[in-house]
PDB file of C-alpha atoms and ligand atoms in Angstrom:
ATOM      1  CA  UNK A 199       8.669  24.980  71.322  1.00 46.00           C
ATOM      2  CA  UNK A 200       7.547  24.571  67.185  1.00 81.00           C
ATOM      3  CA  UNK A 201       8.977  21.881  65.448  1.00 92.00           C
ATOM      4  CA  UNK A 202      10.554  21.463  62.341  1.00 97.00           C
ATOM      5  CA  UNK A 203       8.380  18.665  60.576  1.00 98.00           C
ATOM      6  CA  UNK A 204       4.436  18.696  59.065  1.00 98.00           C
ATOM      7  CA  UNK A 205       2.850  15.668  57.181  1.00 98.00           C
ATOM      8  CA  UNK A 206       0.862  16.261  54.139  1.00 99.00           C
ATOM      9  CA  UNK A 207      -0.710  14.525  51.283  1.00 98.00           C
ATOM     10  CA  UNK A 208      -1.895  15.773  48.328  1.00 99.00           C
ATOM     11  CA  UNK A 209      -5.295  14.831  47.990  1.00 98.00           C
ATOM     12  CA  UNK A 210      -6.921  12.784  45.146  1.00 98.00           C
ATOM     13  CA  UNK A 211      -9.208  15.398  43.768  1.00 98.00           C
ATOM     14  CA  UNK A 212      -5.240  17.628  43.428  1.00 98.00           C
ATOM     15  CA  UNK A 213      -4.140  14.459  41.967  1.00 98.00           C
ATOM     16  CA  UNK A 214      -6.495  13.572  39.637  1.00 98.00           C
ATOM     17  CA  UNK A 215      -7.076  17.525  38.289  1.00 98.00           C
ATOM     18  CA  UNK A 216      -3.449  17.434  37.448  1.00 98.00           C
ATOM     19  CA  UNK A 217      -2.199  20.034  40.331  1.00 98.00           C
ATOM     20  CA  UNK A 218       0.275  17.432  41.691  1.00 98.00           C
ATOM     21  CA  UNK A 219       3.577  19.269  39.997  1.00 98.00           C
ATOM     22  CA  UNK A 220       1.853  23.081  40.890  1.00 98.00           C
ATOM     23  CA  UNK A 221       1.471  22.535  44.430  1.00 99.00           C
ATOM     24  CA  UNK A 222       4.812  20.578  44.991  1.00 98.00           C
ATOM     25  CA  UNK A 223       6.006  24.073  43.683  1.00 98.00           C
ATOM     26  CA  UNK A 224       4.264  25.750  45.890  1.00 98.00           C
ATOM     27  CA  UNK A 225       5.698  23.891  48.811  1.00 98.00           C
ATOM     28  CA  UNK A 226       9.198  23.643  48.033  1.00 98.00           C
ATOM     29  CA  UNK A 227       8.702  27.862  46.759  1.00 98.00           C
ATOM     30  CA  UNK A 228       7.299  28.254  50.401  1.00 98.00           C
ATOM     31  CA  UNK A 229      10.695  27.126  51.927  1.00 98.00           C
ATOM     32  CA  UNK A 230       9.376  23.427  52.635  1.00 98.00           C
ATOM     33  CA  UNK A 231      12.153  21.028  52.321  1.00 98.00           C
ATOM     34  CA  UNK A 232      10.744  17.257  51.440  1.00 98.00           C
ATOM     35  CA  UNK A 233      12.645  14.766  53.651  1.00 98.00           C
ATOM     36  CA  UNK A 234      10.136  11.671  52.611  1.00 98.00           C
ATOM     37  CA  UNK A 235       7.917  11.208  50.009  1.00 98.00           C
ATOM     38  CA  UNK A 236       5.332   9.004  48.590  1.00 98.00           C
ATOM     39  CA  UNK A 237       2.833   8.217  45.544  1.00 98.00           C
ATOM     40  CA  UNK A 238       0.448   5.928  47.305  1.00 98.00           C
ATOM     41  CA  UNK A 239      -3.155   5.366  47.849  1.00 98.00           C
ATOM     42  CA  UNK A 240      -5.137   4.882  50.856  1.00 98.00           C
ATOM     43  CA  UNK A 241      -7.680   1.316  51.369  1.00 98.00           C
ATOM     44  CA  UNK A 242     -11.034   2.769  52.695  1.00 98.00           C
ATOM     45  CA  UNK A 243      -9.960   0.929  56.058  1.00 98.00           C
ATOM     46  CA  UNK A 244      -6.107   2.963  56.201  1.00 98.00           C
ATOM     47  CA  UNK A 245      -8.485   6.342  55.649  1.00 98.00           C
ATOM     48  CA  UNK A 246     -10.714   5.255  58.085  1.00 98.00           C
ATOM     49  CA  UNK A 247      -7.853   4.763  60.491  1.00 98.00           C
ATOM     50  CA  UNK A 248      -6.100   8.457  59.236  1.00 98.00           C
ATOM     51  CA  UNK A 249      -8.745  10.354  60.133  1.00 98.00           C
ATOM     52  CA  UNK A 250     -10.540   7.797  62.957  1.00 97.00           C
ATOM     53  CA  UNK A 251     -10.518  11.615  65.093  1.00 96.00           C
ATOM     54  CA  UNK A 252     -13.597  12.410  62.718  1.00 97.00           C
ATOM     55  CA  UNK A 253     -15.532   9.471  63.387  1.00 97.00           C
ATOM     56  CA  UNK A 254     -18.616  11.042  64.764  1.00 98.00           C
ATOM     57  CA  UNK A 255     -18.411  14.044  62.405  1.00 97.00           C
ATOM     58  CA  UNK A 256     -21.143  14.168  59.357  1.00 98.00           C
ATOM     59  CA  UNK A 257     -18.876  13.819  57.152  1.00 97.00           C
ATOM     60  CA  UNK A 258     -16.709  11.106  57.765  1.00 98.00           C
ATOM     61  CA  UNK A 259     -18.074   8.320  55.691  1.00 98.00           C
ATOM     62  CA  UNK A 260     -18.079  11.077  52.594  1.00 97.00           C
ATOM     63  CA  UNK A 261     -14.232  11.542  53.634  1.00 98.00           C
ATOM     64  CA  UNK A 262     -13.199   7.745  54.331  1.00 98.00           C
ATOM     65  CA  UNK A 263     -14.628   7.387  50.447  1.00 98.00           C
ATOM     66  CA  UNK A 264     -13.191   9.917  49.040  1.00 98.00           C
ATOM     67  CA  UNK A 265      -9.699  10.003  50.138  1.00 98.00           C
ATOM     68  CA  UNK A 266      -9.629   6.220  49.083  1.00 98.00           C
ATOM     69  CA  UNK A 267     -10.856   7.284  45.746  1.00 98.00           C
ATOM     70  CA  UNK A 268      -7.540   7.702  43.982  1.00 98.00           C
ATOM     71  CA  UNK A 269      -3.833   8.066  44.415  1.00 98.00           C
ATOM     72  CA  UNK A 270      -2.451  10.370  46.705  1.00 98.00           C
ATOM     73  CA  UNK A 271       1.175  12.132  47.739  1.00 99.00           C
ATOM     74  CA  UNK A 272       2.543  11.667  51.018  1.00 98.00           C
ATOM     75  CA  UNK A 273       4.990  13.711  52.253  1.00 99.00           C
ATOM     76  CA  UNK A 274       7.100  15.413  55.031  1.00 98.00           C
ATOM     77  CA  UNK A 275       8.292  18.701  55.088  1.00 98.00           C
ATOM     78  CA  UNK A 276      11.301  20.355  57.144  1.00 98.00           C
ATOM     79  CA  UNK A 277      10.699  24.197  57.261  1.00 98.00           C
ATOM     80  CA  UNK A 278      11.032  26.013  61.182  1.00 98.00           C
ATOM     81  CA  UNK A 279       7.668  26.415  62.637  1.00 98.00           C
ATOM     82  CA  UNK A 280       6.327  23.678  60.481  1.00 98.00           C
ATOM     83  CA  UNK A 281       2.892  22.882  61.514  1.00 98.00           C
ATOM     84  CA  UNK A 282       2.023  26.368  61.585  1.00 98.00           C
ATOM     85  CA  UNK A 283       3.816  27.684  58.704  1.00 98.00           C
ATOM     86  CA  UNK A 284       2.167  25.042  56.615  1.00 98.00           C
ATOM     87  CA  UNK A 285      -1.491  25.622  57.523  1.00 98.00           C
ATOM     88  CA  UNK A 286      -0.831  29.117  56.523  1.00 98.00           C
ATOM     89  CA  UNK A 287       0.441  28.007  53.286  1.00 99.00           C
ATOM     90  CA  UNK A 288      -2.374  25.746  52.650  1.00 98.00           C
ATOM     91  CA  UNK A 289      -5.132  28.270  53.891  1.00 98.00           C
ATOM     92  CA  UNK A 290      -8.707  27.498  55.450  1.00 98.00           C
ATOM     93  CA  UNK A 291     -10.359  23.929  55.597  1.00 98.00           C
ATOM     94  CA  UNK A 292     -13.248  25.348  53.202  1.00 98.00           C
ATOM     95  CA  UNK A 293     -11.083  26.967  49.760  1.00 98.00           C
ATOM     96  CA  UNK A 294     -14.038  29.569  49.584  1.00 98.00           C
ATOM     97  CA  UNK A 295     -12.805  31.005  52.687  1.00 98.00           C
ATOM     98  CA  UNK A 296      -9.436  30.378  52.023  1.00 98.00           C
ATOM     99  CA  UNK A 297      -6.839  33.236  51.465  1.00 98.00           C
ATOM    100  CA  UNK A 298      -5.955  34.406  47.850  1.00 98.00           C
ATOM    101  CA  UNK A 299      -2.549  33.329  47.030  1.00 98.00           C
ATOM    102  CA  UNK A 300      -3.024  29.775  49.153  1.00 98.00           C
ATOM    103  CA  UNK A 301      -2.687  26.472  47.350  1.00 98.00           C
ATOM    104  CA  UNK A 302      -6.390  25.375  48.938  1.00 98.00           C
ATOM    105  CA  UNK A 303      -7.686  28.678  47.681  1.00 98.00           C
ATOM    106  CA  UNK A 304      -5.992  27.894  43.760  1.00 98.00           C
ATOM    107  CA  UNK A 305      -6.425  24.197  43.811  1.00 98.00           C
ATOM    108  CA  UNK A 306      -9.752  23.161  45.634  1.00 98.00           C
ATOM    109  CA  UNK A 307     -13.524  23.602  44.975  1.00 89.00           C
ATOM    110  CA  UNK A 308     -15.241  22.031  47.508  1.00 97.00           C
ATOM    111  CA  UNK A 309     -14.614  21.590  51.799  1.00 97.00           C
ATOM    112  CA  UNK A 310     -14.483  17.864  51.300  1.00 96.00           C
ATOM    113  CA  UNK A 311     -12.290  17.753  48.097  1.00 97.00           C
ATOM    114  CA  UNK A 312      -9.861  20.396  49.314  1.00 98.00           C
ATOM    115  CA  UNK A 313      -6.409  19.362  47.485  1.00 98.00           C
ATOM    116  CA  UNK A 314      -4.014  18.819  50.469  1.00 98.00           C
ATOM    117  CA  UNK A 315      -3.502  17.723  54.113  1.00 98.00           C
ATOM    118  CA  UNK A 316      -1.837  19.579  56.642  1.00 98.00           C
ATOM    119  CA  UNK A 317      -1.127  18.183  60.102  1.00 98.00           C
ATOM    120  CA  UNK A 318      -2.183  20.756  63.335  1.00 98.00           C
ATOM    121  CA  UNK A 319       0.523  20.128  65.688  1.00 98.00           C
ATOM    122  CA  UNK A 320       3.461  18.464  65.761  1.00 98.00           C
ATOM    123  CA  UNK A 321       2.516  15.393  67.758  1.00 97.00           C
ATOM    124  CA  UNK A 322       0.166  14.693  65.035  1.00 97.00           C
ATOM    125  CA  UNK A 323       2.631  15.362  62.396  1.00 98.00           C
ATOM    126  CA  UNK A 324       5.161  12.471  63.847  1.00 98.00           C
ATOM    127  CA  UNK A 325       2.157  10.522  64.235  1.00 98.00           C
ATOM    128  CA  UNK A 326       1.113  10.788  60.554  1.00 98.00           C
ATOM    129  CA  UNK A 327       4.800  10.700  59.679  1.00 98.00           C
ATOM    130  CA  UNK A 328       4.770   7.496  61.018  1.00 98.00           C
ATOM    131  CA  UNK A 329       1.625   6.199  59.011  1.00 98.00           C
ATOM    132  CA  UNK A 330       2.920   6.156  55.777  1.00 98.00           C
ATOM    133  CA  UNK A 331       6.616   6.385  56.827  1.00 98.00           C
ATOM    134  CA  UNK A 332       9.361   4.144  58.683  1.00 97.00           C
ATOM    135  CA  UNK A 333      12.028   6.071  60.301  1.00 95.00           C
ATOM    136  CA  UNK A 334      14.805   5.019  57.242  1.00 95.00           C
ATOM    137  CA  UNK A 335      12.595   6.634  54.620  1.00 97.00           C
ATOM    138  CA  UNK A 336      12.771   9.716  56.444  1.00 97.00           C
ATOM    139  CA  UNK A 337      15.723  11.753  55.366  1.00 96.00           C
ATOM    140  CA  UNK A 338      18.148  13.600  57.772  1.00 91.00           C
TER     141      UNK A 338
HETATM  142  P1  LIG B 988      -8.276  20.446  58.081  1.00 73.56           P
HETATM  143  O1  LIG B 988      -7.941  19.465  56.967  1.00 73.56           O
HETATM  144  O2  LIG B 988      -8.250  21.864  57.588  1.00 73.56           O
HETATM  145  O3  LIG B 988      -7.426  20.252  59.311  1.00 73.56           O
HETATM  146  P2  LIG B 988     -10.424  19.137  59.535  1.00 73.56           P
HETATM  147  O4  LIG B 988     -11.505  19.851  60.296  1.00 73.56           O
HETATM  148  O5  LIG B 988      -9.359  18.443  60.298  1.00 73.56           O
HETATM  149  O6  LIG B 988      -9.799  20.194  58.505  1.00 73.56           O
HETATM  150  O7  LIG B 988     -11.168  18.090  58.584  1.00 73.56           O
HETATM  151  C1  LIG B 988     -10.430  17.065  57.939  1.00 73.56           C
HETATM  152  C2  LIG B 988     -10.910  16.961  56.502  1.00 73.56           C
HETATM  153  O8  LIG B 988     -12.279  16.560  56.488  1.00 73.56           O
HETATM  154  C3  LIG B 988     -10.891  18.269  55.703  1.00 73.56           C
HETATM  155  O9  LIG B 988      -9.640  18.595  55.179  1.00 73.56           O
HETATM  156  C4  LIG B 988     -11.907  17.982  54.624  1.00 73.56           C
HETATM  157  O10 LIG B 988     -11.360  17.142  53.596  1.00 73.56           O
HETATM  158  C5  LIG B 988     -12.954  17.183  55.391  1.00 73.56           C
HETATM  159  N1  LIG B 988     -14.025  18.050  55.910  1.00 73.56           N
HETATM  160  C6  LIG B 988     -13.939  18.946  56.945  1.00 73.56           C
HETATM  161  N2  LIG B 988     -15.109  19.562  57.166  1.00 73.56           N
HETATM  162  C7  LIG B 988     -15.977  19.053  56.246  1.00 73.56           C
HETATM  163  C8  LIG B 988     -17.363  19.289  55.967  1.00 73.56           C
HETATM  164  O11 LIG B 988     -18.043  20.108  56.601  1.00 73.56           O
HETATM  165  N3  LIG B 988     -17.906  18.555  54.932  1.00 73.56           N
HETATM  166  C9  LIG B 988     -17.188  17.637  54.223  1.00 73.56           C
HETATM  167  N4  LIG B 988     -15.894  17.390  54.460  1.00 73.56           N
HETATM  168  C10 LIG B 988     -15.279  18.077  55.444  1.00 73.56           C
HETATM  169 MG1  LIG B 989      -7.295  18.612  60.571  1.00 73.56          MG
END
């Protein structure tokens, strides 16, 4: 069965190109209820250990660097069918062959600098929940 819960952070390039407020708007317009949130900013070493699944990819030093390039937004959204329902929102990992209308298609310009994070199942969303989050900053 789906869950309820996803993870995401808006990503530094969203941050620092001022989208922050639009794509919040998005979220929340999408039916996403935020049940924790966060305005943080990952060490090289926390990024490394996020996304420590890419290691052997290309592009994972690029990544490590540039998620730990500026502040971020953590958050955790309650919507049914999270996960899923989320990555839809948020649209392809590369914005050029994202769907019009999705906040990576609006937002992003590049595959590496593509605005936001959305988890791809729910065990990994209550693991990345639990990276930036302790169970009382979670709301009911
Ligand atoms: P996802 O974020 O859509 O789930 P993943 O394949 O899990 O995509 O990749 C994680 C992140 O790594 C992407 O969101 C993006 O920031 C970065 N990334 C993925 N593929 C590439 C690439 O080919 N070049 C550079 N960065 C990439
Ligand atoms: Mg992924």
């Amino acid at each position: 069965m789906s869950g309820k819960r996803t993870f995401t952070m808006i990503k530094p390039d969203a941050v620092q190109n001022g989208y922050m407020g639009a794509i919040l708007n998005d979220i929340i317009a999408g039916g996403f209820r935020v049940v924790a949130m966060k305005y943080t900013r990952l060490t090289p070493e926390k990024a490394g250990e996020f996304y420590a699944v890419h290691r052997e990819r290309p592009f994972y030093g690029e990544l490590v660097e540039y998620m730990s390039s500026g502040p971020i937004v953590a958050a955790v959204l309650e919507k049914d069918n999270a996960v899923e329902s989320f990555r839809k929102l948020i649209g392809a990992t590369d914005p050029q062959k994202a769907e019009e209308g999705t906040i990576r298609r609006k937002y992003a310009k590049s595959i590496a600098a593509n605005a936001i994070h959305g988890s791809d199942s729910d065990e990994n969303a209550a693991i990345e929940a639990a990276f930036f989050f302790s169970k009382l900053e979670i709301f009911e």
